[in-house]
CSV table of N, CA, C and O in Angstrom, one decimal:
chain,number,residue,atom,x,y,z
A,222,MET,N,-3.5,-25.3,-17.7
A,222,MET,CA,-2.4,-24.7,-17.1
A,222,MET,C,-2.6,-23.2,-17.0
A,222,MET,O,-3.3,-22.6,-17.8
A,223,LYS,N,-2.1,-22.6,-15.9
A,223,LYS,CA,-2.2,-21.1,-15.7
A,223,LYS,C,-0.9,-20.5,-15.4
A,223,LYS,O,-0.1,-21.1,-14.6
A,224,LEU,N,-0.6,-19.4,-16.0
A,224,LEU,CA,0.6,-18.7,-15.7
A,224,LEU,C,0.4,-17.9,-14.4
A,224,LEU,O,-0.6,-17.2,-14.2
A,225,ARG,N,1.4,-18.0,-13.5
A,225,ARG,CA,1.4,-17.4,-12.2
A,225,ARG,C,2.6,-16.5,-12.1
A,225,ARG,O,3.7,-16.8,-12.6
A,226,TYR,N,2.4,-15.3,-11.5
A,226,TYR,CA,3.5,-14.3,-11.4
A,226,TYR,C,3.2,-13.4,-10.3
A,226,TYR,O,2.1,-13.2,-9.9
A,227,LYS,N,4.3,-12.7,-9.8
A,227,LYS,CA,4.2,-11.7,-8.8
A,227,LYS,C,5.0,-10.5,-9.2
A,227,LYS,O,6.1,-10.8,-9.7
A,228,ILE,N,4.6,-9.3,-9.0
A,228,ILE,CA,5.3,-8.1,-9.4
A,228,ILE,C,5.4,-7.3,-8.1
A,228,ILE,O,4.5,-7.1,-7.4
A,229,TRP,N,6.6,-6.7,-7.9
A,229,TRP,CA,6.9,-5.8,-6.8
A,229,TRP,C,8.0,-4.9,-7.2
A,229,TRP,O,8.8,-5.1,-8.1
A,230,LEU,N,8.1,-3.8,-6.5
A,230,LEU,CA,9.2,-2.8,-6.6
A,230,LEU,C,10.3,-3.1,-5.6
A,230,LEU,O,10.0,-3.4,-4.5
A,231,GLU,N,11.5,-3.0,-6.1
A,231,GLU,CA,12.7,-3.2,-5.2
A,231,GLU,C,13.6,-2.1,-5.1
A,231,GLU,O,13.7,-1.3,-6.1
A,232,ASN,N,14.2,-1.9,-4.0
A,232,ASN,CA,15.3,-0.9,-3.8
A,232,ASN,C,16.1,-1.4,-2.7
A,232,ASN,O,15.8,-1.1,-1.5
A,233,ASP,N,17.1,-2.3,-3.0
A,233,ASP,CA,17.8,-3.0,-2.0
A,233,ASP,C,16.9,-3.8,-1.1
A,233,ASP,O,16.9,-3.8,0.1
A,234,GLY,N,16.0,-4.6,-1.8
A,234,GLY,CA,15.0,-5.4,-1.1
A,234,GLY,C,13.6,-5.0,-1.5
A,234,GLY,O,13.4,-3.9,-2.1
A,235,LYS,N,12.7,-5.8,-1.2
A,235,LYS,CA,11.3,-5.5,-1.6
A,235,LYS,C,10.8,-4.3,-0.9
A,235,LYS,O,11.0,-4.1,0.3
A,236,VAL,N,10.2,-3.4,-1.7
A,236,VAL,CA,9.7,-2.1,-1.2
A,236,VAL,C,8.2,-2.0,-1.3
A,236,VAL,O,7.5,-1.6,-0.4
A,237,PHE,N,7.6,-2.4,-2.4
A,237,PHE,CA,6.2,-2.2,-2.6
A,237,PHE,C,5.6,-3.3,-3.5
A,237,PHE,O,6.2,-3.6,-4.6
A,238,GLY,N,4.5,-3.9,-3.1
A,238,GLY,CA,3.8,-4.9,-3.9
A,238,GLY,C,2.3,-5.0,-3.6
A,238,GLY,O,1.8,-4.0,-3.1
A,239,ASP,N,1.7,-6.1,-3.9
A,239,ASP,CA,0.3,-6.3,-3.8
A,239,ASP,C,-0.2,-6.1,-2.3
A,239,ASP,O,-1.3,-5.5,-2.1
A,240,GLY,N,0.5,-6.6,-1.4
A,240,GLY,CA,0.1,-6.5,0.0
A,240,GLY,C,0.0,-5.0,0.5
A,240,GLY,O,-1.0,-4.6,1.0
A,241,PRO,N,1.1,-4.3,0.4
A,241,PRO,CA,1.0,-2.9,0.7
A,241,PRO,C,0.0,-2.1,-0.1
A,241,PRO,O,-0.7,-1.2,0.4
A,242,TYR,N,-0.1,-2.4,-1.4
A,242,TYR,CA,-1.2,-1.8,-2.2
A,242,TYR,C,-2.6,-2.0,-1.6
A,242,TYR,O,-3.3,-1.1,-1.5
A,243,ASP,N,-2.8,-3.2,-1.3
A,243,ASP,CA,-4.1,-3.6,-0.7
A,243,ASP,C,-4.4,-2.8,0.6
A,243,ASP,O,-5.4,-2.3,0.8
A,244,LEU,N,-3.4,-2.8,1.5
A,244,LEU,CA,-3.5,-2.1,2.8
A,244,LEU,C,-3.8,-0.6,2.6
A,244,LEU,O,-4.7,-0.1,3.1
A,245,LEU,N,-3.0,0.0,1.7
A,245,LEU,CA,-3.2,1.4,1.4
A,245,LEU,C,-4.6,1.7,0.8
A,245,LEU,O,-5.2,2.7,1.0
A,246,SER,N,-5.0,0.8,-0.1
A,246,SER,CA,-6.3,1.0,-0.7
A,246,SER,C,-7.4,1.0,0.3
A,246,SER,O,-8.4,1.8,0.3
A,247,ARG,N,-7.3,0.1,1.3
A,247,ARG,CA,-8.3,0.0,2.4
A,247,ARG,C,-8.2,1.2,3.3
A,247,ARG,O,-9.2,1.7,3.7
A,248,VAL,N,-7.0,1.7,3.5
A,248,VAL,CA,-6.9,3.0,4.3
A,248,VAL,C,-7.6,4.1,3.6
A,248,VAL,O,-8.3,4.9,4.2
A,249,ASP,N,-7.4,4.2,2.3
A,249,ASP,CA,-8.1,5.2,1.5
A,249,ASP,C,-9.6,5.1,1.6
A,249,ASP,O,-10.3,6.1,1.8
A,250,LYS,N,-10.1,3.9,1.6
A,250,LYS,CA,-11.5,3.6,1.6
A,250,LYS,C,-12.1,3.9,3.0
A,250,LYS,O,-13.2,4.5,3.1
A,251,LEU,N,-11.4,3.5,4.0
A,251,LEU,CA,-11.9,3.5,5.4
A,251,LEU,C,-11.4,4.7,6.2
A,251,LEU,O,-12.0,5.0,7.3
A,252,GLY,N,-10.4,5.4,5.8
A,252,GLY,CA,-9.9,6.5,6.5
A,252,GLY,C,-9.1,6.2,7.8
A,252,GLY,O,-9.0,7.0,8.7
A,253,SER,N,-8.7,4.9,7.9
A,253,SER,CA,-8.1,4.5,9.2
A,253,SER,C,-7.1,3.3,8.9
A,253,SER,O,-7.6,2.3,8.3
A,254,LEU,N,-5.9,3.4,9.4
A,254,LEU,CA,-5.0,2.3,9.3
A,254,LEU,C,-5.5,1.1,10.2
A,254,LEU,O,-5.4,0.0,9.8
A,255,ARG,N,-6.0,1.5,11.3
A,255,ARG,CA,-6.5,0.4,12.2
A,255,ARG,C,-7.6,-0.4,11.6
A,255,ARG,O,-7.6,-1.6,11.6
A,256,ALA,N,-8.6,0.3,11.0
A,256,ALA,CA,-9.7,-0.4,10.3
A,256,ALA,C,-9.2,-1.2,9.1
A,256,ALA,O,-9.7,-2.3,8.9
A,257,ALA,N,-8.3,-0.6,8.4
A,257,ALA,CA,-7.8,-1.3,7.2
A,257,ALA,C,-7.1,-2.6,7.6
A,257,ALA,O,-7.3,-3.7,7.0
A,258,ALA,N,-6.3,-2.5,8.7
A,258,ALA,CA,-5.6,-3.7,9.2
A,258,ALA,C,-6.6,-4.8,9.7
A,258,ALA,O,-6.4,-6.0,9.4
A,259,ARG,N,-7.6,-4.3,10.4
A,259,ARG,CA,-8.6,-5.2,10.9
A,259,ARG,C,-9.3,-6.0,9.7
A,259,ARG,O,-9.5,-7.2,9.9
A,260,GLU,N,-9.6,-5.3,8.6
A,260,GLU,CA,-10.2,-6.0,7.5
A,260,GLU,C,-9.4,-7.1,6.9
A,260,GLU,O,-10.0,-8.0,6.3
A,261,ILE,N,-8.1,-7.0,7.0
A,261,ILE,CA,-7.2,-8.1,6.4
A,261,ILE,C,-6.6,-9.0,7.5
A,261,ILE,O,-5.6,-9.7,7.3
A,262,ASN,N,-7.2,-8.9,8.7
A,262,ASN,CA,-6.7,-9.7,9.9
A,262,ASN,C,-5.3,-9.5,10.2
A,262,ASN,O,-4.5,-10.5,10.4
A,263,MET,N,-4.9,-8.2,10.2
A,263,MET,CA,-3.5,-7.9,10.5
A,263,MET,C,-3.6,-7.0,11.8
A,263,MET,O,-4.5,-6.2,11.9
A,264,SER,N,-2.6,-7.2,12.7
A,264,SER,CA,-2.7,-6.3,13.9
A,264,SER,C,-2.3,-4.9,13.5
A,264,SER,O,-1.6,-4.7,12.5
A,265,TYR,N,-2.8,-4.0,14.3
A,265,TYR,CA,-2.4,-2.6,14.0
A,265,TYR,C,-0.9,-2.3,14.1
A,265,TYR,O,-0.4,-1.6,13.2
A,266,SER,N,-0.3,-3.0,15.0
A,266,SER,CA,1.2,-2.8,15.1
A,266,SER,C,1.9,-3.3,13.9
A,266,SER,O,2.9,-2.7,13.5
A,267,GLN,N,1.5,-4.4,13.4
A,267,GLN,CA,2.1,-5.0,12.1
A,267,GLN,C,1.9,-4.0,11.0
A,267,GLN,O,2.8,-3.7,10.2
A,268,ALA,N,0.7,-3.5,10.9
A,268,ALA,CA,0.3,-2.5,9.8
A,268,ALA,C,1.2,-1.2,9.9
A,268,ALA,O,1.7,-0.7,9.0
A,269,TRP,N,1.3,-0.8,11.2
A,269,TRP,CA,2.1,0.4,11.5
A,269,TRP,C,3.6,0.2,11.1
A,269,TRP,O,4.2,1.0,10.4
A,270,GLU,N,4.1,-1.0,11.5
A,270,GLU,CA,5.5,-1.3,11.2
A,270,GLU,C,5.7,-1.4,9.7
A,270,GLU,O,6.7,-1.0,9.1
A,271,LEU,N,4.7,-2.0,9.0
A,271,LEU,CA,4.8,-2.2,7.5
A,271,LEU,C,4.9,-0.8,6.8
A,271,LEU,O,5.8,-0.5,6.0
A,272,VAL,N,3.9,0.1,7.2
A,272,VAL,CA,3.9,1.4,6.6
A,272,VAL,C,5.1,2.2,6.9
A,272,VAL,O,5.7,2.8,6.1
A,273,ASN,N,5.6,2.2,8.2
A,273,ASN,CA,6.7,2.9,8.6
A,273,ASN,C,8.0,2.4,7.9
A,273,ASN,O,8.8,3.2,7.4
A,274,GLY,N,8.1,1.1,7.7
A,274,GLY,CA,9.3,0.6,7.0
A,274,GLY,C,9.2,0.9,5.5
A,274,GLY,O,10.3,1.3,4.9
A,275,LEU,N,8.0,0.9,4.9
A,275,LEU,CA,7.9,1.3,3.5
A,275,LEU,C,8.3,2.8,3.3
A,275,LEU,O,9.0,3.1,2.4
A,276,GLU,N,7.8,3.6,4.2
A,276,GLU,CA,8.1,5.1,4.2
A,276,GLU,C,9.7,5.3,4.2
A,276,GLU,O,10.2,6.1,3.5
A,277,GLN,N,10.3,4.5,5.1
A,277,GLN,CA,11.8,4.7,5.2
A,277,GLN,C,12.5,4.2,4.0
A,277,GLN,O,13.4,4.9,3.5
A,278,ARG,N,12.1,3.1,3.4
A,278,ARG,CA,12.7,2.6,2.2
A,278,ARG,C,12.4,3.4,1.0
A,278,ARG,O,13.3,3.6,0.1
A,279,LEU,N,11.2,3.9,0.9
A,279,LEU,CA,10.8,4.8,-0.3
A,279,LEU,C,11.3,6.2,-0.2
A,279,LEU,O,11.5,6.8,-1.2
A,280,GLY,N,11.5,6.7,1.0
A,280,GLY,CA,12.0,8.0,1.2
A,280,GLY,C,11.0,9.1,1.2
A,280,GLY,O,11.3,10.3,1.0
A,281,PHE,N,9.7,8.7,1.3
A,281,PHE,CA,8.6,9.7,1.5
A,281,PHE,C,7.5,9.1,2.3
A,281,PHE,O,7.4,7.8,2.4
A,282,LYS,N,6.6,9.9,2.8
A,282,LYS,CA,5.5,9.5,3.6
A,282,LYS,C,4.4,9.0,2.7
A,282,LYS,O,4.1,9.5,1.6
A,283,LEU,N,3.7,7.9,3.2
A,283,LEU,CA,2.6,7.3,2.5
A,283,LEU,C,1.3,7.8,3.1
A,283,LEU,O,0.3,7.9,2.4
A,284,LEU,N,1.3,8.0,4.4
A,284,LEU,CA,0.1,8.4,5.2
A,284,LEU,C,0.3,9.7,5.9
A,284,LEU,O,1.4,10.0,6.4
A,285,ARG,N,-0.8,10.4,5.9
A,285,ARG,CA,-0.9,11.6,6.8
A,285,ARG,C,-1.8,11.2,7.9
A,285,ARG,O,-2.9,10.7,7.7
A,286,ARG,N,-1.3,11.3,9.1
A,286,ARG,CA,-2.1,10.8,10.3
A,286,ARG,C,-2.6,12.0,11.1
A,286,ARG,O,-1.9,13.0,11.3
A,287,GLU,N,-3.9,11.9,11.5
A,287,GLU,CA,-4.5,12.9,12.3
A,287,GLU,C,-4.9,12.2,13.6
A,287,GLU,O,-5.6,11.2,13.6
A,288,VAL,N,-4.5,12.7,14.7
A,288,VAL,CA,-4.8,12.1,16.0
A,288,VAL,C,-5.9,12.8,16.7
A,288,VAL,O,-5.9,14.1,16.7
A,289,GLY,N,-6.9,12.1,17.2
A,289,GLY,CA,-8.0,12.6,18.0
A,289,GLY,C,-8.8,13.7,17.2
A,289,GLY,O,-9.1,13.5,16.1
A,290,GLY,N,-9.2,14.7,17.9
A,290,GLY,CA,-10.0,15.7,17.3
A,290,GLY,C,-11.5,15.4,17.4
A,290,GLY,O,-11.9,14.3,17.8
A,291,SER,N,-12.3,16.2,16.8
A,291,SER,CA,-13.7,16.0,16.8
A,291,SER,C,-14.1,14.8,16.0
A,291,SER,O,-15.2,14.1,16.3
A,292,ARG,N,-13.4,14.5,15.0
A,292,ARG,CA,-13.7,13.3,14.1
A,292,ARG,C,-13.0,12.0,14.6
A,292,ARG,O,-13.2,11.0,14.0
A,293,GLY,N,-12.2,12.1,15.6
A,293,GLY,CA,-11.5,10.9,16.2
A,293,GLY,C,-10.2,10.6,15.5
A,293,GLY,O,-9.7,9.5,15.7
A,294,GLY,N,-9.8,11.4,14.6
A,294,GLY,CA,-8.5,11.2,13.9
A,294,GLY,C,-8.7,10.2,12.7
A,294,GLY,O,-9.8,9.9,12.3
A,295,GLY,N,-7.5,9.8,12.1
A,295,GLY,CA,-7.6,8.9,11.0
A,295,GLY,C,-6.3,9.0,10.2
A,295,GLY,O,-5.3,9.7,10.6
A,296,SER,N,-6.2,8.2,9.1
A,296,SER,CA,-5.1,8.2,8.3
A,296,SER,C,-5.5,8.4,6.8
A,296,SER,O,-6.6,7.9,6.4
A,297,TYR,N,-4.7,9.2,6.1
A,297,TYR,CA,-5.1,9.6,4.8
A,297,TYR,C,-3.9,9.5,3.9
A,297,TYR,O,-2.8,9.7,4.3
A,298,LEU,N,-4.1,9.0,2.6
A,298,LEU,CA,-3.0,8.9,1.7
A,298,LEU,C,-2.4,10.2,1.3
A,298,LEU,O,-3.1,11.2,1.1
A,299,THR,N,-1.1,10.2,1.2
A,299,THR,CA,-0.4,11.4,0.7
A,299,THR,C,-0.5,11.5,-0.8
A,299,THR,O,-0.8,10.4,-1.4
A,300,LYS,N,-0.1,12.6,-1.4
A,300,LYS,CA,-0.1,12.7,-2.8
A,300,LYS,C,0.9,11.7,-3.4
A,300,LYS,O,0.6,11.1,-4.4
A,301,GLU,N,2.0,11.5,-2.8
A,301,GLU,CA,3.1,10.6,-3.2
A,301,GLU,C,2.5,9.2,-3.2
A,301,GLU,O,2.8,8.4,-4.1
A,302,ALA,N,1.8,8.8,-2.2
A,302,ALA,CA,1.2,7.5,-2.1
A,302,ALA,C,0.2,7.2,-3.2
A,302,ALA,O,0.2,6.2,-3.8
A,303,ARG,N,-0.6,8.2,-3.5
A,303,ARG,CA,-1.6,8.1,-4.6
A,303,ARG,C,-0.9,7.9,-5.9
A,303,ARG,O,-1.2,7.0,-6.7
A,304,GLU,N,0.2,8.7,-6.1
A,304,GLU,CA,1.0,8.5,-7.4
A,304,GLU,C,1.6,7.2,-7.5
A,304,GLU,O,1.6,6.5,-8.6
A,305,LEU,N,2.2,6.7,-6.4
A,305,LEU,CA,2.8,5.4,-6.4
A,305,LEU,C,1.8,4.3,-6.7
A,305,LEU,O,2.0,3.4,-7.5
A,306,MET,N,0.6,4.4,-6.0
A,306,MET,CA,-0.4,3.4,-6.2
A,306,MET,C,-0.9,3.4,-7.7
A,306,MET,O,-1.2,2.4,-8.3
A,307,GLU,N,-1.1,4.6,-8.2
A,307,GLU,CA,-1.6,4.7,-9.6
A,307,GLU,C,-0.6,4.1,-10.6
A,307,GLU,O,-1.0,3.4,-11.5
A,308,THR,N,0.7,4.4,-10.4
A,308,THR,CA,1.7,3.9,-11.3
A,308,THR,C,1.8,2.4,-11.1
A,308,THR,O,1.9,1.7,-12.1
A,309,TYR,N,1.8,1.9,-9.9
A,309,TYR,CA,1.9,0.4,-9.7
A,309,TYR,C,0.7,-0.3,-10.3
A,309,TYR,O,0.8,-1.3,-11.0
A,310,ALA,N,-0.5,0.2,-10.1
A,310,ALA,CA,-1.7,-0.4,-10.7
A,310,ALA,C,-1.7,-0.4,-12.2
A,310,ALA,O,-2.0,-1.4,-12.8
A,311,LYS,N,-1.2,0.7,-12.8
A,311,LYS,CA,-1.1,0.8,-14.2
A,311,LYS,C,-0.1,-0.3,-14.8
A,311,LYS,O,-0.3,-1.0,-15.7
A,312,PHE,N,1.0,-0.3,-14.1
A,312,PHE,CA,2.1,-1.2,-14.5
A,312,PHE,C,1.7,-2.7,-14.4
A,312,PHE,O,1.9,-3.5,-15.3
A,313,THR,N,1.0,-3.0,-13.3
A,313,THR,CA,0.6,-4.4,-13.1
A,313,THR,C,-0.5,-4.8,-14.1
A,313,THR,O,-0.5,-5.9,-14.6
A,314,SER,N,-1.3,-3.8,-14.4
A,314,SER,CA,-2.4,-4.1,-15.4
A,314,SER,C,-1.8,-4.3,-16.8
A,314,SER,O,-2.2,-5.3,-17.5
A,315,GLU,N,-0.8,-3.5,-17.1
A,315,GLU,CA,-0.1,-3.7,-18.4
A,315,GLU,C,0.7,-5.1,-18.5
A,315,GLU,O,0.7,-5.7,-19.5
A,316,CYS,N,1.2,-5.5,-17.3
A,316,CYS,CA,1.9,-6.8,-17.3
A,316,CYS,C,0.9,-7.9,-17.4
A,316,CYS,O,1.2,-8.9,-18.1
A,317,GLU,N,-0.2,-7.8,-16.8
A,317,GLU,CA,-1.2,-8.8,-16.9
A,317,GLU,C,-1.7,-9.0,-18.3
A,317,GLU,O,-1.8,-10.1,-18.8
A,318,ILE,N,-1.9,-7.9,-19.0
A,318,ILE,CA,-2.3,-8.0,-20.4
A,318,ILE,C,-1.2,-8.6,-21.3
A,318,ILE,O,-1.4,-9.5,-22.1
A,319,ALA,N,0.1,-8.2,-21.0
A,319,ALA,CA,1.2,-8.8,-21.8
A,319,ALA,C,1.4,-10.2,-21.5
A,319,ALA,O,1.9,-11.0,-22.4
A,320,LEU,N,1.2,-10.7,-20.3
A,320,LEU,CA,1.5,-12.1,-19.9
A,320,LEU,C,0.3,-13.0,-20.2
A,320,LEU,O,0.5,-14.2,-20.1
A,321,HIS,N,-0.8,-12.5,-20.7
A,321,HIS,CA,-1.9,-13.4,-21.0
A,321,HIS,C,-2.2,-13.4,-22.4
A,321,HIS,O,-2.1,-13.0,-23.3
């Protein structure tokens, strides 16, 4: 038998969990929301709506977006997004240790 569980943050509904964490991790690695969405077989519009909705519910920006330019633009994690991800990763790691 195996213990199964899911952990997420709520604020009048689900706000942040494994899915958004994965998407933002990929944005950080790839420098692009479009490329991150492509890696997980999500449309760009779905990824954009997800991030936009999260930002509204959390009350702060997760991504800093640059359009065009010599490098072609991209998306980059904000300081707040990094802090949220670090806290979430630490908490889920501690939960995993406690539950096993």
